[in-house]
Structures are given as C-alpha cells and as structure tokens.
C-alpha cells in the first residue's frame, strides 16, 4: 500500500485514469479508482449512519407504530389505519396541550430573545474580565435541567416558596402558581429563560463581532445615539442570526417537557386542568401511564413532528427572504 | 491574552479529566451489571426494586444473613408514579426488570389482567405458605381464572386517623386518643368537629385535602369502586363514589381542607408547618408523616380510630418478572420479606403492617408502641383491625383512574376552578374515557 501512495503525484483529479505511459500496476489503479469513488462517501458516512440509527429508524418505526393498536402491557393487537390519529384530533385534550405548548413557547421565547440581545450588546463592549463574563452567561445552560426544575419548583412553591415570600414582603397577595394558566406559564418561562438566555446571547455576540466598526463610527459622527445605533445597525445586521435562534428555540419550545414536569413535582398532568401540560408531556402520559397506549403516543409524536416541520418551513422562508433583502 | 488562553487551556484540561473520569465510572458500573449470575454454584446476586418507604433494609440484611449464598442488590426507585412506567417498559421489552419487584395494589391489578410478564408463584411452591397470609390479601393477587398467583402481599392498610395534639389543644378539643376517637363515630360527626375546630381560628385546616377523605370513605362503604366484578366501568353509577365526592367537596366548601395536592412539595412542607390537624392514616402512612414532619413533629401526633367502619387503604405486593433468571432465589427473598421476620423488620423500620398472620400475632406488633406518635399503641390499633378487613374490588386500571383522571378533576373543584357539579362531570367523563380507552 505504501508504494501505491508514493506513486501518486500531482492532484488526483488531474491524473489520467490508468495512463499506460506511467505503467502503474493494475491493482494500484483499481484501488486508486475505488479510493476516488468511495472515500467521499466514507467521509460523510458517520453522519448518515448515526442519522439512520438515531433519526430515520425511530421516525419510521414510530410511523408504523402509530397505525397499530399497541399497548405496553397488552402487546400488539393489529393494524388500525388512521384510527389513532382520528381519536387524538377529536379529543379536546390534544387541543389543550397544543394551545399550552404554543402559549408557553411565546411567553418563554419572546422575552428570552430580547434579553439575550441586550446582554449580547452589553458583552460586546470593552470591559474587564471580558472572557470570564462571556463564559459566565453560559453557566445556567450547563446546569442540569433537573436541578433547575427542582430549585425553581421550590422557589415557585404555592405556600412556602421564595417567590411568594418576596411578593408578600412587598405587601402583594401570594400567587398559587400551579392553579392558573398565566402564573404557571410565567414560572415555567422563568426556568426556560434562565437556561437559554445566555446561550442565545453568546450566539448574538458572535454575530455582532462580525459587524464592521466603521459603521458605528460614522453613525456616531452623524450624531446617532447608542440606542439608535443598536436598533438601526446592530439588529438589522444580525437578523439572519436572530432567525436562526428563533428556529432553534422553536424546536426546543415545541419539545418542552422537563421544566413543566418538575414544576409540578413530577406529575405528568401539568395542573389539575392540564393548564401547563405540553404536547411532549401528553405523549408521555399516553404512552407510559394510564393505558400504556404506545400506538396513540406514536401518533401524537408524529403530529408534533409535522407541526415542527411546518414551523421550520415558515422560518426557513423568512430567513431566505431576509438574506435576499440584504444582498440585493 | 496569554493569561486567558492559559486559563482556557486549564479549564479544557479540567473538563477533559472530569469527562474521562465519568466515562470510566460508567464503564466500570456497566461491567458490574454484566457480571454473570452463577446459577446454582457460587453465590447468586438477585435484585430487588422498591418504591416509597416500605422498610425493607433490615429485612434484606436478615435475609442475607440467613442465606449466605444469595446477595441482594436493593434498588430504590423513588415514588410509585416514577416506577410504574419504567416497570411497564421493562416488562414489555423483556429485560431490565429486577428479579423481585414491588407492586402497589393498583399496579398489581393491571398486571393481573396482562399477566404474561410475571411468573406464577404457585409454580415456585407458593401454595405451601397460603395459610401464613391474611386470606383477602392472598386472594387479591390471583388472576381472574384463579390459576395464577402473581404476588405475595407485603403489607395491609387498615385505616385509622392521625391527628395533631398541639392543634387540638389550641382549639380546646380533647387530646387523649380514646376521647378523640369518641368525637367522630361517623364522618358527619367528623365534619361537625371540623367546623368546631375551624371556629377556634388556630390558623390550621382540619385536614389536608378533599381527595384524601374520599379514598378511605369509599374503602369503608363499598365493595367496589370504578369497576364491578366483571370489569365494567361503574364509577358514574356507584352511589358510594358520588357520596364520597360530595363529602370531600362539602368539607372543602366549608373551608375545612388545606387544599393541598398530595405528594407535592407544599404538602411535604405542610406537615412541618402544622398546616392541618387530622389526616386518615393506614399504618404505612405513619412512616410518611414521620419522614415529612421530622423531629419537630415528634410527640405532636397521635392516632385515633377512623370515623365509620374499618377499611383498607393501600398495601403492596412483591412479584417476580418472567424475565428473571433466578426465580428460585427470588422466591426465597419474597417469602422472607413477606413472612414473619421480614414483616416484623419492616414494621419496626417504617411502620407498614405485615400481611403475615404470624407477624400480626407477634408481641413485637401487638405490644408495639410508636414512639414518634406519642407512644400510641399502634399494634393494638392496627393489628386488630387488620384481621377484620374485607376485600374491595378495584379492577385493572384503578390506580390510573383515580390518580390521573378523578383526583385532578376533584382537585380542580376543590381549588374553586370548577363548580362541584362541573368537577364531577369532568371526573366521570375523564375516568370513563380512560377506562374504556
């Protein structure tokens, strides 16, 4: 093999296939051709193998399961077509959890991205211990979500929690956090934002550093205030990045599970009237409790997948438009 | 800049080291799991999964001492609701379950219907120990055709009422347990005493929640709950269910309940903060109270009789999944834990009342006093009641029907989010859909 490698001279694609003048052995030619054909596939194979095992296979298997009557305790009881989907779509429970999931997404994501923008623009300034601070905003993100859930669950405990103690110390009425939609959503949004604001801030920061300094200089010479520079230069120039974070947050938001679960001390119903049960929690409830209905759970999973797909396509269209708008 | 990059490098090194260390520990533990069970020859290791506070630790130690060939790997699986879905997956997948698993009454009922995943204890020689157990507990673990025994009972839950003497004193009520028992021969009297208690403004509620009154009431006053004996849903027509629902919400409406959701952090804290004065308590519940109220609650709790007749609430079983490779050793462990010695050990450790008759007759139980509960003669209170217990038929999905459909709707009504009628309608609609789904 080593001799074969030694023979190769010049760029590979420039070589004539099996030129007789150089007289390489036939075998080395064949290996070389194989190398040329196969190695690109080998280089990209790891991704596709992993995707097949952890992405495509579960996706297809879930689709198959969703058309069968199948429970964990009772086993498979045959093909039922779209019956599982019909049952879900006709059940108001599904629409409650869809409403909750989207509601929680908006309540959590909008303030999160705004705060991330403000933090990023602050981090973009010259300051002492800049690296330490920039890395510091990522710390909540590497905290275990279970730990965050438990701690915030205690902070937002209905009777003896820190949040209510603070409210009472400024003479406000205590809030029963788990008993209303708005209060439970607020508390859960706190948890989500605590974890993800810093992460998004760092992404924004990276985008901001690519903006040429001259733009700011000339703007300030023209008398633009700091706020004006931020909204008129920074935000428009990092718009593609903002849309990227929106997509990432959408996927995360649609799959929200651990925070609302731990907020309710591990009860999967998410409040006595399902006030903060998300689609992911509903999937779990259907599949792993009550009737252990795997088929139904798989069908909800597919519905969630389709919803995320639609959302991602909308985002994609928006991204394309904005990028086009910039280059023209 | 060089300082920061050096710092970065040291951070990176530290992360790498930690990562490697973690990888190595997982590798080691994986190796340990893969250790083959030397069946028959050398010492055998079997595993035992439990949830809650059943008090198995001493029993397992005694078992290992008596059977030097068998080692027991004890796994605490947290609460029932965490364990149940895991177990369902293990049973369905055919691997992953321990050799011995603890089943709560409701879980057992589900597995009586779908019993493929569990070994028949009769095949392992269980019939020889039939006489050792309370007969209702023994019969409860049979499949409908009476041919397969899925579990042996660990404990039973005859009802009593736990109360806080310090709050009773504050309200001017008697504190002596015999006098307190006389306060409430019936549930109506119990509600009336609650109103007296409330008028004294102690700052505490009479009991924790409307739902915790409903459960014992039905257990006392009916022989079925959501299902009739042919597993048909009767939750909407069973008069005891409606009566119990009304009783609970009537108390909530009068402001006698603390409106707490059981097994929540607030509920845990409420025991410490003396937020309610009474709570229905089967023997296993005394461990629950002790764990939550802590040292500050010592000698402030006592135990009286429950309003109404006797009834059973809860109690668990031990079963062997079909996938176990050491069924013989596993059965030995089950026999020991549910037998006299194991029952006495658990009773001393955490308070659940054994279902072994020999243990119930042992002076260690009949003379037992619970130091934490003001030296209440728990043996006398509970053991006597245990022999009188009659079975109530709960049916396959009872646990899910109660905890995931009925209780949340009732809580919503208790918290004022729904009217009593709307809460009832929702409870029936959801539980019926679940039962038939």
XYZ file of C-alpha atoms in Angstrom:
765
model
C 0.000 0.000 0.000
C 2.759 2.407 0.912
C 4.279 2.137 -2.553
C 0.939 2.956 -4.122
C 0.649 6.086 -2.078
C 4.194 7.048 -3.002
C 3.397 6.826 -6.689
C 0.646 9.351 -6.545
C 1.892 12.660 -7.798
C 0.023 15.796 -8.544
C -3.607 16.442 -7.840
C -5.666 13.269 -8.021
C -8.454 14.520 -10.153
C -5.890 15.726 -12.682
C -4.487 12.268 -13.208
C -5.430 10.343 -16.273
C -7.094 7.094 -15.307
C -4.545 4.291 -15.703
C -2.229 6.084 -18.051
C -0.118 3.413 -19.723
C 2.937 5.660 -20.011
C 3.428 5.673 -16.218
C 2.750 1.957 -16.066
C 1.422 1.584 -12.566
C 0.360 -1.921 -11.637
C -3.230 -2.794 -12.409
C -4.047 -3.400 -8.814
C -2.970 0.020 -7.704
C -5.104 1.560 -10.411
C -8.137 -0.320 -9.232
C -7.517 0.672 -5.618
C -6.996 4.230 -6.662
C -10.247 4.289 -8.558
C -12.043 2.715 -5.627
C -10.471 5.303 -3.385
C -11.679 8.043 -5.653
C -15.197 6.709 -5.725
C -15.643 5.574 -2.168
C -13.715 7.840 0.100
C -16.058 10.820 -0.222
C -18.884 8.568 0.913
C -16.791 7.231 3.746
C -16.018 10.751 4.891
C -19.670 11.680 5.160
C -20.773 8.225 6.344
C -20.544 8.820 10.105
C -23.302 11.389 9.961
C -25.562 9.275 7.804
C -25.007 6.136 9.856
C -25.805 7.999 13.051
C -28.777 9.675 11.421
C -30.092 6.338 10.183
C -29.809 4.754 13.601
C -30.976 7.632 15.780
C -33.042 9.666 13.325
C -34.551 7.753 10.456
C -35.172 4.421 12.147
C -37.116 5.815 15.147
C -39.031 8.102 12.805
C -40.142 5.256 10.557
C -40.780 2.859 13.397
C -42.899 5.484 15.172
C -44.902 5.972 11.988
C -45.539 2.234 11.785
C -46.484 2.070 15.470
C -48.904 4.967 15.051
C -51.082 2.882 12.740
C -51.342 -0.038 15.143
C -53.286 -0.767 18.281
C -50.456 -1.431 20.654
C -50.071 -1.131 24.426
C -47.007 -1.776 26.576
C -48.841 -4.117 28.895
C -51.107 -5.824 26.352
C -48.814 -6.028 23.321
C -49.619 -5.525 19.653
C -53.244 -6.020 18.585
C -53.068 -5.348 14.870
C -53.327 -2.650 12.219
C -55.957 0.060 12.727
C -55.117 2.555 9.972
C -55.595 6.194 10.961
C -57.849 5.393 13.913
C -55.242 6.623 16.434
C -54.988 9.972 14.639
C -58.757 10.353 14.469
C -59.130 9.662 18.204
C -56.475 12.250 19.026
C -57.716 15.012 16.750
C -61.294 14.576 18.018
C -60.168 14.731 21.655
C -60.169 18.237 23.137
C -57.275 17.206 25.386
C -54.967 17.337 22.358
C -56.005 20.907 21.516
C -55.496 21.984 25.115
C -51.910 20.754 25.062
C -51.295 22.324 21.640
C -52.542 25.649 22.999
C -50.332 25.260 26.071
C -47.269 24.395 24.031
C -47.594 27.386 21.725
C -48.541 29.686 24.581
C -45.541 28.607 26.632
C -43.338 28.994 23.570
C -44.348 32.622 23.068
C -44.288 33.506 26.759
C -40.836 31.985 27.161
C -39.151 32.824 23.859
C -40.023 36.468 23.228
C -38.544 37.865 26.465
C -35.697 35.368 26.216
C -34.509 36.614 22.820
C -34.936 40.269 23.769
C -32.908 39.781 26.932
C -30.308 37.821 25.006
C -29.951 40.722 22.549
C -29.483 43.238 25.350
C -26.969 41.041 27.155
C -25.051 40.447 23.929
C -24.787 44.151 23.157
C -23.550 44.714 26.694
C -20.974 41.925 26.368
C -19.831 43.426 23.073
C -18.348 46.400 24.914
C -14.809 46.671 26.233
C -14.713 45.664 29.872
C -12.570 43.997 32.496
C -12.539 40.200 32.711
C -14.393 40.055 29.450
C -13.796 36.372 28.714
C -14.786 35.308 32.216
C -18.051 37.234 31.965
C -18.798 35.984 28.484
C -18.305 32.420 29.626
C -20.247 33.155 32.794
C -23.500 33.790 30.937
C -23.339 30.227 29.685
C -23.236 28.680 33.150
C -27.033 28.393 33.567
C -27.069 26.471 30.298
C -24.711 23.775 31.518
C -26.648 23.356 34.766
C -28.628 20.140 34.812
C -32.221 20.815 33.784
C -33.406 18.557 36.598
C -31.586 20.696 39.156
C -33.072 23.844 37.647
C -36.534 22.288 37.714
C -36.296 21.230 41.328
C -34.890 24.520 42.564
C -37.416 26.610 40.647
C -40.177 24.251 41.732
C -39.327 25.177 45.302
C -38.932 28.879 44.546
C -42.394 28.871 42.980
C -43.986 26.629 45.626
C -47.546 27.775 46.299
C -47.451 28.260 50.057
C -43.935 28.209 51.331
C -41.940 29.312 48.308
C -39.400 32.095 47.931
C -41.324 33.880 45.159
C -44.445 34.180 47.294
C -42.393 35.254 50.274
C -40.953 38.088 48.168
C -44.415 39.078 46.931
C -45.721 39.146 50.481
C -42.779 41.158 51.733
C -43.852 43.960 49.379
C -47.473 43.525 50.504
C -48.740 41.745 47.421
C -51.060 38.744 47.539
C -49.331 35.358 47.240
C -49.941 33.553 43.969
C -50.999 29.929 43.679
C -48.547 29.274 40.886
C -49.931 25.948 39.716
C -53.579 26.912 39.775
C -53.767 29.389 36.906
C -52.604 29.282 33.374
C -50.841 32.653 33.421
C -48.999 32.037 36.701
C -47.801 28.565 35.799
C -46.674 29.764 32.377
C -44.782 32.641 33.978
C -42.959 30.350 36.362
C -42.058 27.867 33.618
C -40.916 30.706 31.330
C -38.556 31.774 34.110
C -36.968 28.324 34.127
C -36.605 28.138 30.361
C -35.210 31.650 30.095
C -32.798 31.056 32.943
C -31.241 28.241 30.985
C -31.300 29.587 27.433
C -30.871 33.359 27.552
C -27.106 33.164 27.992
C -26.759 30.625 25.201
C -28.584 32.863 22.725
C -26.661 35.891 23.970
C -23.387 34.232 23.027
C -24.657 33.458 19.535
C -25.736 37.076 19.102
C -22.393 38.254 20.419
C -20.551 36.243 17.779
C -22.709 37.800 15.075
C -22.216 41.294 16.462
C -18.463 40.985 16.387
C -18.621 40.486 12.640
C -20.179 43.914 12.152
C -17.579 46.420 10.862
C -16.688 49.047 13.468
C -16.674 51.843 10.848
C -20.451 51.702 10.621
C -20.748 52.634 14.268
C -18.070 55.297 13.998
C -19.689 57.049 11.112
C -23.111 56.736 12.718
C -21.912 58.320 15.935
C -20.202 61.086 13.922
C -23.579 61.729 12.385
C -24.946 62.066 15.902
C -26.821 58.765 16.300
C -27.418 57.857 19.941
C -26.369 54.482 21.374
C -29.944 53.210 21.332
C -30.396 54.307 17.753
C -27.151 52.636 16.701
C -28.306 49.438 18.386
C -31.702 49.308 16.719
C -30.650 50.685 13.340
C -27.278 48.988 12.843
C -26.824 46.031 15.169
C -30.273 44.463 14.967
C -30.706 44.624 11.166
C -27.221 43.282 10.548
C -27.625 40.238 12.779
C -31.116 39.449 11.530
C -30.191 36.065 9.998
C -28.715 35.052 13.356
C -31.902 36.142 15.117
C -33.918 33.955 12.793
C -31.561 31.074 13.445
C -32.110 31.374 17.200
C -35.852 31.563 16.581
C -35.724 28.220 14.765
C -33.649 26.615 17.487
C -35.967 27.975 20.185
C -38.989 26.757 18.245
C -37.719 23.217 18.206
C -36.807 23.412 21.881
C -40.123 25.054 22.765
C -42.240 22.504 20.932
C -40.463 19.729 22.808
C -40.690 21.384 26.235
C -41.010 18.621 28.803
C -38.753 18.553 31.840
C -39.395 22.058 33.144
C -43.199 21.840 33.365
C -42.938 18.260 34.627
C -40.625 19.106 37.512
C -42.536 22.301 38.191
C -45.496 20.084 39.077
C -43.335 17.737 41.184
C -43.226 15.081 38.507
C -46.976 14.869 37.911
C -47.425 14.433 34.214
C -50.893 16.042 34.035
C -49.455 19.555 34.366
C -52.025 21.089 36.725
C -55.405 19.729 37.718
C -56.989 21.037 34.491
C -53.878 20.436 32.346
C -53.087 24.169 32.474
C -49.433 23.630 31.624
C -49.292 20.186 30.092
C -47.261 20.326 26.873
C -47.507 18.042 23.841
C -44.379 16.179 24.923
C -45.920 15.557 28.346
C -49.130 14.373 26.709
C -47.130 11.902 24.628
C -45.519 10.576 27.771
C -48.811 10.411 29.653
C -50.451 8.470 26.828
C -47.547 6.106 26.289
C -46.195 5.432 29.744
C -49.136 5.840 32.131
C -52.874 5.177 32.090
C -53.441 2.694 29.256
C -49.764 2.468 28.220
C -51.046 3.155 24.717
C -47.909 3.088 22.572
C -49.798 3.381 19.270
C -51.650 6.520 20.336
C -48.456 8.017 21.759
C -46.641 7.366 18.472
C -49.442 9.113 16.579
C -49.176 12.218 18.788
C -45.408 12.167 18.247
C -45.943 12.253 14.507
C -48.422 15.102 14.782
C -45.842 17.013 16.811
C -43.220 16.247 14.171
C -45.469 17.636 11.431
C -46.187 20.772 13.443
C -42.473 21.402 13.990
C -41.855 20.798 10.279
C -44.432 23.420 9.296
C -42.954 25.872 11.756
C -39.439 25.258 10.497
C -40.541 25.776 6.878
C -42.139 29.102 7.743
C -38.931 30.141 9.474
C -36.890 28.959 6.520
C -38.940 31.089 4.137
C -38.455 34.088 6.392
C -34.696 33.534 6.566
C -34.387 33.270 2.813
C -36.308 36.460 2.282
C -34.283 38.439 4.764
C -30.957 37.205 3.409
C -32.047 38.082 -0.112
C -33.135 41.501 1.100
C -29.655 42.126 2.432
C -27.632 41.143 -0.575
C -29.734 42.983 -3.152
C -4.487 37.460 26.097
C -1.916 34.805 27.016
C -3.309 34.685 30.538
C -6.806 33.985 29.289
C -5.664 31.365 26.831
C -3.699 29.630 29.550
C -6.760 29.756 31.747
C -8.817 28.400 28.912
C -6.381 25.585 28.446
C -6.504 24.652 32.121
C -10.304 24.744 32.017
C -10.231 22.498 28.989
C -7.869 20.088 30.739
C -10.104 20.008 33.792
C -13.184 19.324 31.694
C -11.409 16.586 29.827
C -10.268 14.956 33.073
C -13.740 15.071 34.553
C -15.194 13.681 31.339
C -12.711 10.838 31.285
C -13.332 10.071 34.935
C -17.084 9.956 34.323
C -16.577 7.727 31.329
C -14.513 5.374 33.395
C -17.028 5.137 36.222
C -19.836 4.361 33.798
C -17.619 1.791 32.136
C -16.958 0.187 35.499
C -20.577 0.115 36.539
C -21.566 -1.324 33.190
C -19.062 -4.088 33.776
C -20.515 -4.795 37.182
C -24.003 -5.154 35.716
C -22.777 -7.567 33.118
C -21.384 -9.913 35.742
C -22.926 -13.309 35.040
C -25.186 -14.856 37.619
C -23.510 -18.071 38.530
C -26.681 -20.078 38.823
C -26.608 -22.779 41.460
C -22.864 -22.956 42.050
C -21.383 -19.819 43.573
C -23.198 -17.033 45.395
C -26.151 -15.651 43.417
C -26.940 -11.957 43.207
C -30.580 -11.027 42.813
C -32.021 -7.555 42.589
C -34.994 -6.035 44.369
C -36.798 -2.881 43.209
C -38.973 -0.963 45.618
C -40.608 2.455 45.778
C -41.719 4.694 48.633
C -40.761 3.766 52.218
C -41.530 0.062 52.678
C -38.756 -0.524 55.247
C -37.027 -3.431 53.506
C -33.442 -2.632 54.551
C -33.277 -4.653 57.768
C -35.312 -7.496 56.251
C -32.836 -7.777 53.381
C -29.899 -7.824 55.813
C -31.533 -10.595 57.830
C -32.261 -12.499 54.624
C -28.659 -12.303 53.501
C -27.503 -13.480 56.915
C -29.849 -16.476 56.723
C -28.930 -17.241 53.082
C -25.187 -16.686 52.672
C -25.410 -17.897 49.060
C -27.710 -15.104 47.958
C -26.713 -11.467 47.693
C -29.444 -8.869 47.256
C -28.940 -5.720 45.224
C -31.571 -3.300 46.557
C -32.778 -0.558 44.225
C -34.806 2.396 45.463
C -36.942 3.504 42.508
C -38.456 6.648 44.049
C -42.225 7.070 44.004
C -44.864 4.775 42.532
C -45.543 7.082 39.618
C -41.849 7.075 38.659
C -41.518 3.340 38.975
C -44.725 2.196 37.249
C -43.855 3.409 33.716
C -40.290 2.097 33.997
C -41.548 -1.304 35.012
C -44.080 -1.364 32.162
C -41.243 -0.748 29.703
C -39.042 -3.430 31.233
C -41.843 -5.969 31.202
C -42.730 -5.071 27.621
C -39.088 -5.200 26.463
C -38.451 -8.476 28.245
C -35.361 -7.223 30.047
C -34.268 -4.650 32.589
C -36.586 -5.515 35.470
C -35.237 -6.655 38.822
C -35.661 -10.247 39.953
C -38.126 -9.074 42.570
C -40.315 -6.017 42.042
C -42.647 -4.302 44.456
C -46.130 -3.712 43.054
C -48.526 -1.233 44.524
C -52.104 -2.534 44.755
C -53.143 -0.633 41.612
C -50.127 -1.848 39.622
C -50.802 -5.423 40.663
C -54.392 -5.145 39.409
C -53.204 -4.060 35.987
C -50.769 -6.955 35.819
C -53.403 -9.436 36.869
C -55.111 -8.661 33.589
C -51.945 -8.617 31.447
C -50.031 -11.235 33.394
C -47.732 -12.677 30.696
C -44.737 -10.798 32.082
C -44.885 -12.326 35.542
C -44.036 -15.710 36.975
C -46.722 -17.883 38.538
C -45.728 -18.121 42.184
C -47.737 -21.342 42.519
C -45.166 -22.993 40.216
C -42.451 -21.948 42.663
C -44.198 -23.583 45.575
C -46.262 -20.738 46.966
C -49.236 -22.943 47.884
C -47.347 -24.247 50.899
C -47.387 -20.807 52.520
C -51.026 -19.884 51.827
C -52.030 -20.208 55.484
C -49.387 -17.673 56.514
C -51.177 -14.713 54.938
C -54.374 -12.802 55.614
C -56.825 -14.501 53.309
C -58.120 -11.390 51.497
C -54.569 -10.342 50.701
C -53.713 -13.810 49.380
C -56.823 -13.953 47.173
C -56.301 -10.439 45.807
C -53.183 -11.452 43.880
C -54.808 -14.178 41.763
C -55.731 -13.766 38.097
C -59.416 -13.897 37.182
C -59.320 -17.630 36.392
C -57.771 -18.345 39.797
C -54.891 -20.322 38.291
C -52.030 -17.877 38.558
C -50.675 -16.157 41.659
C -48.772 -13.031 40.663
C -47.627 -11.649 44.009
C -47.324 -12.166 47.749
C -48.584 -9.357 49.981
C -46.097 -7.306 51.970
C -48.404 -5.088 53.965
C -52.024 -4.140 54.531
C -53.573 -0.763 55.278
C -56.293 -0.859 57.951
C -57.453 2.703 58.473
C -57.019 4.990 61.456
C -56.995 8.764 61.910
C -53.808 10.621 62.767
C -54.183 13.962 64.499
C -52.002 16.709 65.934
C -52.365 17.036 69.663
C -50.887 20.541 69.774
C -53.537 21.879 67.388
C -56.320 20.015 69.211
C -55.184 21.568 72.468
C -55.174 25.031 70.938
C -58.729 24.505 69.721
C -59.895 23.236 73.094
C -60.622 19.728 71.827
C -59.666 16.645 73.872
C -56.209 15.267 73.141
C -56.466 11.789 74.671
C -56.769 9.237 71.863
C -59.787 7.415 73.337
C -61.658 10.663 73.861
C -60.729 11.806 70.352
C -62.000 8.532 68.873
C -65.350 9.218 70.546
C -65.565 12.628 68.867
C -66.224 11.091 65.456
C -68.181 7.853 65.321
C -69.337 8.848 61.817
C -67.993 11.051 59.003
C -70.834 13.546 59.614
C -69.602 13.957 63.197
C -66.086 14.321 61.858
C -67.168 17.224 59.654
C -69.007 18.820 62.589
C -65.915 18.615 64.796
C -64.032 20.185 61.935
C -66.342 23.174 61.998
C -65.826 23.492 65.765
C -62.081 23.347 65.172
C -62.272 25.973 62.458
C -64.277 28.388 64.642
C -61.342 28.439 67.103
C -59.061 30.024 64.492
C -55.905 28.048 65.076
C -54.645 29.015 61.650
C -54.623 25.389 60.557
C -57.091 23.437 58.439
C -58.960 20.355 59.623
C -57.438 18.026 57.026
C -55.054 18.224 54.055
C -57.354 17.783 51.062
C -60.823 16.733 49.947
C -59.371 13.837 47.982
C -57.706 12.203 50.976
C -61.110 11.930 52.689
C -62.715 10.390 49.612
C -60.375 7.421 49.438
C -60.975 5.967 52.932
C -64.696 6.712 52.701
C -65.116 4.501 49.656
C -62.831 1.818 51.053
C -65.147 1.594 54.081
C -68.522 1.844 52.421
C -68.392 -0.133 49.218
C -67.110 -3.431 47.883
C -66.213 -1.908 44.529
C -65.123 1.488 43.204
C -64.744 2.240 39.482
C -65.387 -1.329 38.289
C -67.871 -4.058 39.031
C -66.599 -7.612 39.331
C -66.852 -8.158 35.560
C -64.582 -5.126 34.993
C -67.364 -2.920 33.659
C -66.988 0.796 34.456
C -69.490 1.831 37.164
C -67.851 4.992 38.546
C -70.802 7.089 37.369
C -73.472 4.903 38.973
C -71.715 3.618 42.109
C -73.518 5.554 44.893
C -70.514 5.371 47.226
C -68.345 7.284 44.743
C -70.761 10.196 44.450
C -71.342 10.291 48.208
C -67.619 10.345 48.908
C -67.091 13.062 46.307
C -69.815 15.202 47.879
C -68.434 14.633 51.367
C -64.955 15.773 50.305
C -66.162 18.864 48.473
C -68.595 19.737 51.251
C -65.617 19.883 53.600
C -63.659 21.952 51.092
C -66.615 24.336 50.727
C -66.742 24.819 54.486
C -63.053 25.710 54.459
C -62.005 22.611 56.371
C -59.392 21.391 53.900
C -55.964 22.895 53.276
C -56.494 22.349 49.512
C -53.101 20.758 49.147
C -52.161 18.410 46.333
C -50.835 15.253 47.929
C -47.211 14.262 47.237
C -46.265 17.852 46.311
C -43.537 19.984 47.904
C -46.172 22.189 49.529
C -47.849 19.145 51.004
C -44.498 17.954 52.375
C -43.864 21.364 53.915
C -47.387 21.490 55.363
C -46.524 18.610 57.711
C -43.599 20.628 59.075
C -45.676 23.778 59.342
C -48.602 22.109 61.136
C -50.982 23.318 58.418
C -53.670 20.719 59.137
C -54.881 18.856 62.203
C -56.077 15.437 61.037
C -55.374 13.001 58.243
C -56.618 9.458 57.606
C -53.639 7.158 58.120
C -53.139 3.492 57.411
C -50.006 2.024 59.043
C -47.702 2.750 56.094
C -48.789 6.391 56.317
C -47.184 6.782 59.773
C -43.806 6.488 58.025
C -44.899 9.134 55.532
C -45.803 11.553 58.328
C -42.632 10.883 60.315
C -40.446 11.461 57.271
C -42.089 14.803 56.458
C -42.873 16.283 59.864
C -39.372 15.438 61.090
C -38.035 15.832 64.617
C -40.094 18.950 65.249
C -43.274 16.909 64.916
C -42.250 14.229 67.399
C -44.854 13.563 70.114
C -47.177 16.101 68.494
C -49.012 13.449 66.501
C -51.277 10.739 67.869
C -53.524 8.064 66.400
C -57.258 7.584 66.962
C -59.839 5.387 65.257
C -61.264 6.436 61.906
C -64.868 7.629 61.540
C -67.183 4.953 60.179
C -66.349 1.283 59.801
C -62.987 -0.373 59.251
C -61.465 -0.269 55.786
C -58.277 -0.994 53.911
C -56.199 1.630 52.125
C -53.218 0.540 50.119
C -50.667 -2.140 50.773
C -48.229 -3.656 48.332
C -47.067 -6.928 46.836
C -43.818 -8.484 45.702
C -43.723 -10.272 42.354
C -41.185 -11.964 40.074
C -40.994 -10.884 36.431
C -40.987 -13.798 33.972
C -37.663 -12.493 32.621
C -35.835 -13.161 35.911
C -33.056 -15.711 35.628
C -33.012 -16.516 39.329
C -36.649 -17.209 40.120
C -35.866 -19.721 42.863
C -33.662 -17.356 44.825
C -36.097 -14.528 44.099
C -38.962 -16.555 45.540
C -36.921 -17.247 48.671
C -36.461 -13.496 49.070
C -40.186 -12.814 48.583
C -41.107 -15.490 51.087
C -38.725 -13.998 53.605
C -39.724 -10.352 53.226
C -43.449 -11.070 53.269
C -43.044 -13.663 56.006
C -42.948 -13.218 59.753
C -39.375 -11.999 60.199
C -39.434 -9.654 57.191
C -42.787 -8.232 58.226
C -41.577 -7.525 61.741
C -38.405 -5.904 60.403
C -40.345 -3.619 58.069
C -42.836 -2.736 60.790
C -40.013 -1.683 63.097
C -38.234 0.236 60.351
C -41.047 2.162 58.635
C -44.379 1.174 60.154
C -46.282 -0.770 57.462
C -48.419 -3.546 58.919
C -47.410 -7.007 57.652
C -49.881 -9.288 55.919
C -48.286 -12.322 57.584
C -50.643 -13.664 60.273
C -47.785 -14.961 62.393
C -46.245 -11.493 62.416
C -49.555 -9.875 63.337
C -49.812 -12.165 66.373
C -46.249 -11.494 67.483
C -45.879 -9.434 70.646
C -43.442 -7.225 68.744
C -46.518 -5.970 66.930
C -49.350 -6.464 69.390
C -47.392 -4.656 72.098
C -45.841 -2.179 69.726
C -45.960 1.458 70.565
C -44.951 4.150 68.125
C -42.621 6.468 69.943
C -42.983 9.208 67.357
C -46.763 9.214 67.728
C -46.821 9.922 71.431
C -46.286 6.224 72.192
C -49.607 5.287 70.591
C -50.261 1.519 70.836
C -50.170 1.129 67.044
C -50.027 -2.651 67.299
C -53.314 -2.815 69.181
C -54.964 -0.189 66.956
C -53.946 -1.661 63.616
C -53.397 -5.408 64.082
C -56.875 -5.949 65.463
C -58.426 -4.073 62.564
C -56.321 -5.936 60.005
C -57.960 -9.301 60.710
C -61.416 -7.826 60.182
C -60.629 -6.426 56.754
C -62.811 -7.354 53.805
C -61.546 -7.052 50.250
C -62.770 -4.276 47.980
C -62.655 -4.954 44.250
C -60.694 -2.223 42.463
C -60.175 -3.567 38.937
C -57.411 -3.282 36.327
C -56.919 0.465 35.794
C -57.939 1.646 39.224
C -54.730 3.498 40.021
C -54.713 5.496 36.780
C -58.443 6.188 37.002
C -58.091 7.600 40.468
C -54.773 9.456 40.261
C -54.780 10.674 36.660
C -58.452 11.248 35.914
C -60.612 11.501 39.001
C -58.318 13.144 41.529
C -57.200 16.054 39.277
C -60.821 16.924 38.453
C -61.736 16.786 42.121
C -58.755 18.974 42.983
C -59.846 21.494 40.367
C -63.250 21.625 42.058
C -61.652 21.863 45.498
C -59.472 24.779 44.377
C -62.536 26.563 43.033
C -61.550 26.299 39.372
C -64.679 24.281 38.640
C -68.044 24.076 40.364
C -68.695 20.885 42.311
C -71.022 19.685 39.552
C -68.622 20.560 36.713
C -65.800 18.825 38.601
C -67.938 15.714 38.989
C -68.876 15.730 35.310
C -65.256 16.070 34.289
C -64.112 13.389 36.724
C -66.685 10.952 35.330
C -66.043 11.852 31.712
C -62.249 11.538 32.004
C -62.266 8.366 34.064
C -64.825 6.716 31.812
C -62.816 7.591 28.696
C -59.705 6.187 30.339
C -61.428 3.006 31.491
C -62.802 2.343 28.037
C -59.841 3.733 26.052
